[in-house]
Tab-separated table of C-alpha atoms in Angstrom:
chain	number	residue	atom	x	y	z
A	1	MET	CA	36.736	182.066	47.772
A	2	ASN	CA	34.288	180.757	45.149
A	3	GLY	CA	34.153	177.145	46.340
A	4	ASP	CA	30.355	177.189	46.744
A	5	LEU	CA	29.673	178.212	43.140
A	6	SER	CA	28.137	175.721	40.714
A	7	PRO	CA	29.791	175.024	37.330
A	8	THR	CA	27.108	177.132	35.621
A	9	SER	CA	27.721	180.042	37.991
A	10	ARG	CA	31.464	179.804	37.415
A	11	ALA	CA	30.951	179.756	33.643
A	12	LEU	CA	28.807	182.915	33.798
A	13	LEU	CA	31.284	184.627	36.108
A	14	LEU	CA	34.093	183.666	33.750
A	15	LEU	CA	32.194	185.229	30.852
A	16	GLU	CA	31.687	188.429	32.848
A	17	LEU	CA	35.390	188.598	33.719
A	18	ILE	CA	36.412	188.123	30.076
A	19	GLN	CA	33.948	190.780	28.907
A	20	ASN	CA	35.170	193.280	31.486
A	21	SER	CA	38.883	192.536	30.951
A	22	PRO	CA	39.566	191.526	27.317
A	23	GLY	CA	42.866	189.646	27.103
A	24	ILE	CA	42.679	188.396	30.711
A	25	SER	CA	45.038	185.478	31.337
A	26	ALA	CA	44.105	181.964	32.429
A	27	SER	CA	46.076	182.402	35.650
A	28	ARG	CA	44.161	185.576	36.506
A	29	LEU	CA	40.835	183.862	35.770
A	30	ALA	CA	41.853	180.902	37.913
A	31	GLU	CA	42.726	183.245	40.771
A	32	ARG	CA	39.407	185.095	40.549
A	33	LEU	CA	37.326	181.901	40.321
A	34	GLY	CA	39.327	179.938	42.868
A	35	VAL	CA	40.051	177.026	40.533
A	36	SER	CA	42.992	175.625	38.606
A	37	GLU	CA	44.080	176.856	35.184
A	38	ARG	CA	43.097	173.443	33.791
A	39	ALA	CA	39.564	173.990	35.103
A	40	ILE	CA	39.479	177.371	33.318
A	41	GLY	CA	39.826	175.475	30.037
A	42	ARG	CA	36.743	173.409	30.915
A	43	TYR	CA	34.665	176.484	31.759
A	44	VAL	CA	35.742	178.190	28.545
A	45	GLY	CA	34.545	175.063	26.717
A	46	ILE	CA	31.142	175.309	28.466
A	47	VAL	CA	30.744	178.922	27.374
A	48	ARG	CA	31.764	178.067	23.799
A	49	GLU	CA	29.219	175.230	23.698
A	50	ALA	CA	26.570	177.835	24.553
A	51	GLY	CA	27.429	179.628	21.309
A	52	VAL	CA	29.629	182.371	22.729
A	53	PRO	CA	32.798	182.801	20.620
A	54	ILE	CA	35.631	182.932	23.170
A	55	GLU	CA	38.959	183.591	21.484
A	56	SER	CA	42.299	182.676	23.068
A	57	THR	CA	45.867	183.756	22.356
A	58	ARG	CA	48.834	181.722	23.548
A	59	GLY	CA	52.090	183.065	24.897
A	60	PRO	CA	53.237	185.279	27.779
A	61	TYR	CA	50.994	188.123	26.632
A	62	GLY	CA	48.097	185.900	25.596
A	63	GLY	CA	44.678	185.611	27.134
A	64	TYR	CA	40.949	185.327	26.512
A	65	ARG	CA	38.498	187.727	24.893
A	66	VAL	CA	34.971	187.536	23.477
A	67	GLY	CA	35.041	187.336	19.696
A	68	ARG	CA	32.454	188.307	17.120
A	69	GLY	CA	29.827	185.726	16.302
A	70	ALA	CA	26.511	185.347	14.519
A	71	ARG	CA	24.598	186.514	17.566
A	72	VAL	CA	25.226	188.753	20.531
A	73	PRO	CA	26.540	186.766	23.524
A	74	PRO	CA	25.010	187.201	26.987
A	75	LEU	CA	26.115	190.553	28.388
A	76	MET	CA	26.857	190.929	32.071
A	77	PHE	CA	25.948	194.335	33.569
A	78	THR	CA	26.258	195.598	37.102
A	79	THR	CA	23.113	197.185	38.527
A	80	THR	CA	24.673	200.628	38.074
A	81	GLU	CA	25.571	199.940	34.435
A	82	ALA	CA	22.099	198.578	33.638
A	83	LEU	CA	20.413	201.549	35.297
A	84	ALA	CA	22.650	203.984	33.412
A	85	LEU	CA	21.744	202.337	30.089
A	86	VAL	CA	18.024	202.478	30.878
A	87	MET	CA	18.181	206.135	31.909
A	88	ALA	CA	20.186	207.076	28.807
A	89	ALA	CA	17.647	205.362	26.569
A	90	LEU	CA	14.742	207.036	28.372
A	91	ASP	CA	16.382	210.405	27.890
A	92	GLY	CA	16.793	210.012	24.154
A	93	HIS	CA	14.049	207.694	22.874
A	94	HIS	CA	10.340	208.503	22.936
A	95	ASN	CA	9.168	204.910	22.225
A	96	ALA	CA	10.848	203.488	25.317
A	97	ALA	CA	7.603	201.943	26.633
A	98	ASP	CA	6.604	200.313	23.326
A	99	THR	CA	7.549	196.625	23.508
A	100	ALA	CA	7.270	196.364	19.712
A	101	ASP	CA	9.978	198.984	19.318
A	102	PRO	CA	13.582	197.602	19.265
A	103	VAL	CA	14.719	199.981	22.011
A	104	GLY	CA	11.605	199.289	24.083
A	105	SER	CA	12.138	195.541	23.710
A	106	ALA	CA	15.801	195.782	24.729
A	107	LEU	CA	14.898	197.949	27.721
A	108	GLY	CA	12.325	195.385	28.807
A	109	LYS	CA	14.999	192.682	28.920
A	110	ILE	CA	17.231	194.850	31.100
A	111	MET	CA	14.315	195.829	33.343
A	112	ARG	CA	13.410	192.191	33.976
A	113	VAL	CA	16.798	191.430	35.520
A	114	LEU	CA	17.207	194.608	37.589
A	115	PRO	CA	16.571	194.335	41.325
A	116	GLU	CA	12.952	195.217	42.156
A	117	SER	CA	14.034	198.233	44.206
A	118	VAL	CA	15.715	199.670	41.115
A	119	ALA	CA	13.354	198.397	38.415
A	120	SER	CA	10.162	199.753	39.975
A	121	PRO	CA	11.032	203.487	39.991
A	122	VAL	CA	12.803	203.233	36.626
A	123	ASP	CA	9.732	201.587	35.082
A	124	ALA	CA	7.564	204.427	36.416
A	125	VAL	CA	9.875	206.999	34.809
A	126	ARG	CA	9.891	204.949	31.618
A	127	ARG	CA	6.103	205.055	31.290
A	128	ILE	CA	5.884	208.770	32.081
A	129	THR	CA	8.568	209.812	29.609
A	130	ALA	CA	7.096	207.630	26.875
A	131	GLY	CA	4.099	209.927	26.563
A	132	ARG	CA	6.042	213.101	25.859
A	133	GLY	CA	5.839	212.835	22.079
A	134	GLN	CA	8.162	215.832	21.629
A	135	ASP	CA	11.369	214.006	20.792
A	136	PRO	CA	12.790	213.987	17.263
A	137	PRO	CA	11.747	210.954	15.174
A	138	THR	CA	14.015	207.949	15.647
A	139	PRO	CA	15.348	206.342	12.448
A	140	GLU	CA	14.959	202.644	11.704
A	141	PRO	CA	17.859	200.671	13.234
A	142	GLU	CA	18.248	198.548	10.083
A	143	THR	CA	18.492	201.638	7.879
A	144	THR	CA	20.974	203.283	10.243
A	145	ALA	CA	23.114	200.134	10.381
A	146	THR	CA	23.252	199.973	6.580
A	147	LEU	CA	24.265	203.621	6.357
A	148	VAL	CA	27.029	203.181	8.943
A	149	GLN	CA	28.287	200.118	7.065
A	150	ALA	CA	28.366	202.108	3.812
A	151	CYS	CA	30.251	204.964	5.490
A	152	THR	CA	32.910	202.687	6.958
A	153	SER	CA	33.378	200.705	3.722
A	154	ASN	CA	33.182	203.779	1.427
A	155	ARG	CA	30.351	202.227	-0.624
A	156	SER	CA	28.026	204.418	-2.684
A	157	LEU	CA	24.278	204.194	-2.058
A	158	ARG	CA	20.995	204.426	-3.892
A	159	LEU	CA	18.253	205.647	-1.568
A	160	VAL	CA	14.742	207.070	-1.575
A	161	TYR	CA	14.334	210.291	0.427
A	162	ARG	CA	11.131	211.993	1.599
A	163	VAL	CA	11.296	215.793	1.404
A	164	ASN	CA	9.263	218.324	3.429
A	165	SER	CA	6.344	218.228	0.991
A	166	GLY	CA	6.003	214.475	1.458
A	167	ALA	CA	7.220	213.615	-2.031
A	168	GLU	CA	9.783	210.830	-2.302
A	169	HIS	CA	12.824	211.167	-4.551
A	170	PRO	CA	15.482	208.590	-5.549
A	171	MET	CA	19.081	209.677	-4.978
A	172	GLU	CA	22.548	208.252	-5.472
A	173	VAL	CA	25.032	209.468	-2.882
A	174	ASP	CA	28.471	208.896	-1.396
A	175	PRO	CA	27.853	208.517	2.360
A	176	TRP	CA	30.536	210.335	4.340
A	177	ALA	CA	29.340	210.035	7.942
A	178	VAL	CA	26.367	209.479	10.241
A	179	VAL	CA	26.055	212.422	12.646
A	180	VAL	CA	23.730	212.937	15.625
A	181	ARG	CA	22.789	216.584	16.249
A	182	HIS	CA	20.332	217.683	18.948
A	183	GLY	CA	18.704	214.252	18.998
A	184	ARG	CA	18.308	214.023	15.213
A	185	TRP	CA	20.258	211.546	13.088
A	186	TYR	CA	21.704	212.788	9.791
A	187	LEU	CA	23.568	211.292	6.858
A	188	LEU	CA	26.265	213.651	5.644
A	189	CYS	CA	26.854	212.757	2.006
A	190	TRP	CA	27.734	213.863	-1.510
A	191	SER	CA	24.856	213.901	-4.020
A	192	HIS	CA	25.800	212.539	-7.450
A	193	ALA	CA	22.955	214.383	-9.217
A	194	LYS	CA	23.401	217.746	-7.487
A	195	LYS	CA	27.203	217.447	-7.314
A	196	ALA	CA	26.980	219.007	-3.878
A	197	ARG	CA	27.183	218.138	-0.200
A	198	ARG	CA	23.913	217.202	1.489
A	199	GLY	CA	22.702	216.599	5.049
A	200	LEU	CA	19.807	214.098	5.006
A	201	ARG	CA	17.612	213.244	7.978
A	202	ILE	CA	17.864	209.483	8.394
A	203	ASP	CA	14.253	209.152	9.616
A	204	ARG	CA	13.183	210.402	6.154
A	205	ILE	CA	15.178	207.799	4.238
A	206	ARG	CA	12.610	205.274	3.017
A	207	SER	CA	14.919	202.669	1.472
A	208	VAL	CA	18.650	202.045	1.039
A	209	GLU	CA	20.587	199.963	-1.478
A	210	LEU	CA	24.336	199.406	-1.420
A	211	LEU	CA	25.968	199.952	-4.818
A	212	ASP	CA	29.148	198.398	-6.185
A	213	GLY	CA	30.933	201.717	-6.603
A	214	THR	CA	33.301	203.077	-3.968
A	215	PHE	CA	34.523	206.585	-3.202
A	216	THR	CA	37.171	208.469	-1.252
A	217	PRO	CA	35.801	210.877	1.384
A	218	PRO	CA	37.409	214.311	1.870
A	219	ALA	CA	40.741	213.930	3.629
A	220	ASP	CA	40.120	216.788	6.059
A	221	LEU	CA	36.462	215.983	6.765
A	222	ASN	CA	35.075	217.138	10.118
A	223	PRO	CA	31.584	215.546	10.021
A	224	LYS	CA	30.012	217.585	12.798
A	225	GLN	CA	31.348	220.893	11.495
A	226	ALA	CA	30.407	220.066	7.897
A	227	LEU	CA	26.853	219.144	8.917
A	228	GLU	CA	26.429	222.370	10.898
A	229	GLU	CA	27.536	224.362	7.867
A	230	GLN	CA	25.251	222.360	5.574
A	231	LEU	CA	22.209	222.921	7.770
A	232	SER	CA	22.818	226.674	7.692
A	233	GLU	CA	22.339	226.757	3.903
A	234	GLY	CA	19.267	226.826	1.704
A	235	TRP	CA	16.832	228.652	4.005
A	236	LYS	CA	14.463	231.430	2.933
A	237	TYR	CA	16.423	234.510	4.049
A	238	ARG	CA	20.036	234.967	3.024
A	239	VAL	CA	22.421	236.510	5.558
A	240	GLU	CA	25.796	238.191	5.110
A	241	VAL	CA	27.534	239.814	8.064
A	242	VAL	CA	30.960	241.450	8.299
A	243	ILE	CA	32.534	241.098	11.744
A	244	ASP	CA	35.267	243.479	12.872
A	245	ALA	CA	37.593	240.832	14.290
A	246	ALA	CA	40.142	238.317	13.072
A	247	PHE	CA	38.915	234.905	11.895
A	248	ASP	CA	40.741	233.007	14.669
A	249	ASP	CA	39.113	235.220	17.310
A	250	VAL	CA	35.624	234.929	15.860
A	251	ALA	CA	35.492	231.212	14.951
A	252	PRO	CA	35.192	229.860	18.535
A	253	CYS	CA	32.293	232.248	19.265
A	254	VAL	CA	30.059	231.664	16.236
A	255	PRO	CA	27.972	228.462	16.088
A	256	ARG	CA	28.475	226.551	12.849
A	257	ALA	CA	24.698	226.475	12.378
A	258	LEU	CA	24.801	230.208	11.579
A	259	GLY	CA	26.815	229.687	8.404
A	260	ARG	CA	30.296	229.800	6.930
A	261	LEU	CA	33.097	232.001	8.217
A	262	GLU	CA	35.900	233.298	6.026
A	263	ALA	CA	38.675	235.812	6.595
A	264	ILE	CA	38.399	239.033	4.587
A	265	THR	CA	41.431	240.800	6.027
A	266	PRO	CA	43.602	240.075	9.059
A	267	THR	CA	41.097	242.067	11.156
A	268	THR	CA	37.712	241.341	9.510
A	269	THR	CA	35.676	238.175	8.956
A	270	ARG	CA	32.648	237.428	6.759
A	271	LEU	CA	29.736	235.256	7.957
A	272	THR	CA	27.379	233.956	5.243
A	273	GLY	CA	24.361	231.788	5.882
A	274	SER	CA	20.589	231.681	5.712
A	275	THR	CA	17.650	231.324	8.075
A	276	GLU	CA	13.923	230.722	8.194
A	277	ASN	CA	13.635	232.718	11.428
A	278	PRO	CA	15.335	236.155	11.365
A	279	ALA	CA	14.500	236.888	15.026
A	280	TRP	CA	16.194	233.661	16.149
A	281	TYR	CA	19.212	234.385	13.965
A	282	VAL	CA	19.592	237.866	15.478
A	283	SER	CA	19.415	236.417	18.991
A	284	GLN	CA	22.358	234.171	18.093
A	285	LEU	CA	24.322	237.087	16.659
A	286	THR	CA	24.070	238.940	19.978
A	287	GLU	CA	26.569	236.426	21.354
A	288	ILE	CA	29.258	238.035	19.175
A	289	ARG	CA	30.999	240.512	21.493
A	290	VAL	CA	32.618	242.658	18.803
A	291	PRO	CA	31.123	245.126	16.278
A	292	PHE	CA	29.522	243.682	13.141
A	293	ARG	CA	27.321	244.979	10.308
A	294	PHE	CA	24.848	243.500	7.831
A	295	VAL	CA	25.741	243.512	4.139
A	296	GLU	CA	22.927	241.656	2.386
A	297	SER	CA	20.156	240.575	4.737
A	298	PRO	CA	17.279	243.085	4.969
A	299	GLU	CA	14.947	240.721	6.843
A	300	VAL	CA	17.536	239.890	9.495
A	301	GLN	CA	18.544	243.548	9.723
A	302	ALA	CA	14.895	244.489	10.340
A	303	ALA	CA	14.706	241.866	13.095
A	304	ALA	CA	17.870	243.338	14.645
A	305	GLU	CA	16.363	246.833	14.591
A	306	ALA	CA	13.178	245.527	16.229
A	307	LEU	CA	15.186	243.809	18.957
A	308	GLY	CA	17.213	246.992	19.500
A	309	ARG	CA	14.075	249.063	19.920
A	310	ARG	CA	12.664	246.588	22.416
A	311	LEU	CA	15.854	246.612	24.480
A	312	LEU	CA	16.081	250.398	24.384
A	313	ALA	CA	12.442	250.731	25.415
A	314	SER	CA	13.040	248.412	28.369
A	315	VAL	CA	15.922	250.597	29.573
A	316	GLN	CA	13.841	253.767	29.173
A	317	SER	CA	10.933	252.263	31.115
A	318	VAL	CA	13.256	251.422	34.014
A	319	ALA	CA	14.568	255.011	34.006
A	320	GLN	CA	11.030	256.385	34.150
A	321	VAL	CA	10.161	254.166	37.106
A	322	ASN	CA	13.259	255.318	38.964
A	323	ASP	CA	12.649	259.029	38.178
A	324	PRO	CA	8.946	259.522	37.246
A	325	ALA	CA	9.246	263.329	37.430
A	326	GLY	CA	12.045	263.367	34.875
A	327	ASN	CA	14.323	265.360	37.203
A	328	GLU	CA	17.837	266.001	36.089
A	329	GLY	CA	20.679	265.017	38.378
């Protein structure tokens, strides 16, 4: 089946088979390559000499897999896989055409090995999307990698963070999780100085230093939910809403970004949060399909009244068009 392949081609095909099927046996590799199991050992040796760490396990359930080494081994992609990676990167990264950018450089390597019929239209899309300039800032890969390492090893951090005013402040934190929300990357953490939970934009972290201290994250932590709740706090206008429905009925319908939900009684629920944009907040509240009332939020209440007047006026204008004389039925 593969009798016309050169030793180099067989070695590359062997690497692709091992990458796609970790734990694949020597007999299965021999069958796919059309060689003996003894020859498989030679090809594995060739790949290892190239610096790719191929691990093997003996026994009836043993096989080969690619191990972890000092550098990334050659990765074998089908055309469909390579195209999917390129399109995903184009969709989420605004520096995709910049060869000095790590993502742009990686994309260039994939583009150079795609068939011309695929690479040409993808490259055109790549250059068009690169000029959008509307995507959220992308954090530094090295910074992000350090933060992920700290989260997984429960190591405390000392970092420098740039706030909205442009000032930079040192902080010591316990990093709980790295969370991606609407294209932005956040570090969910516990601030030692504030003794409070914080959601920090990773693109604003100027430097990171791993500390010797360790910590234990909350046992019931839901990173995405906790970040949504955190981002709903600390804005200019405070909001408190009482919803006439049970907590379990309301919770699936209220975005976490609106604030915290808590049960008041078996049939009422309190929503507390804050916002910089009362009109936007009211538009989100309209998704709640049960009665609710404002307790302490005059600015948001005023925005709700304004929206109500607009909607009522639109209904009245339609009625006037349908019956300009104002006749009664």
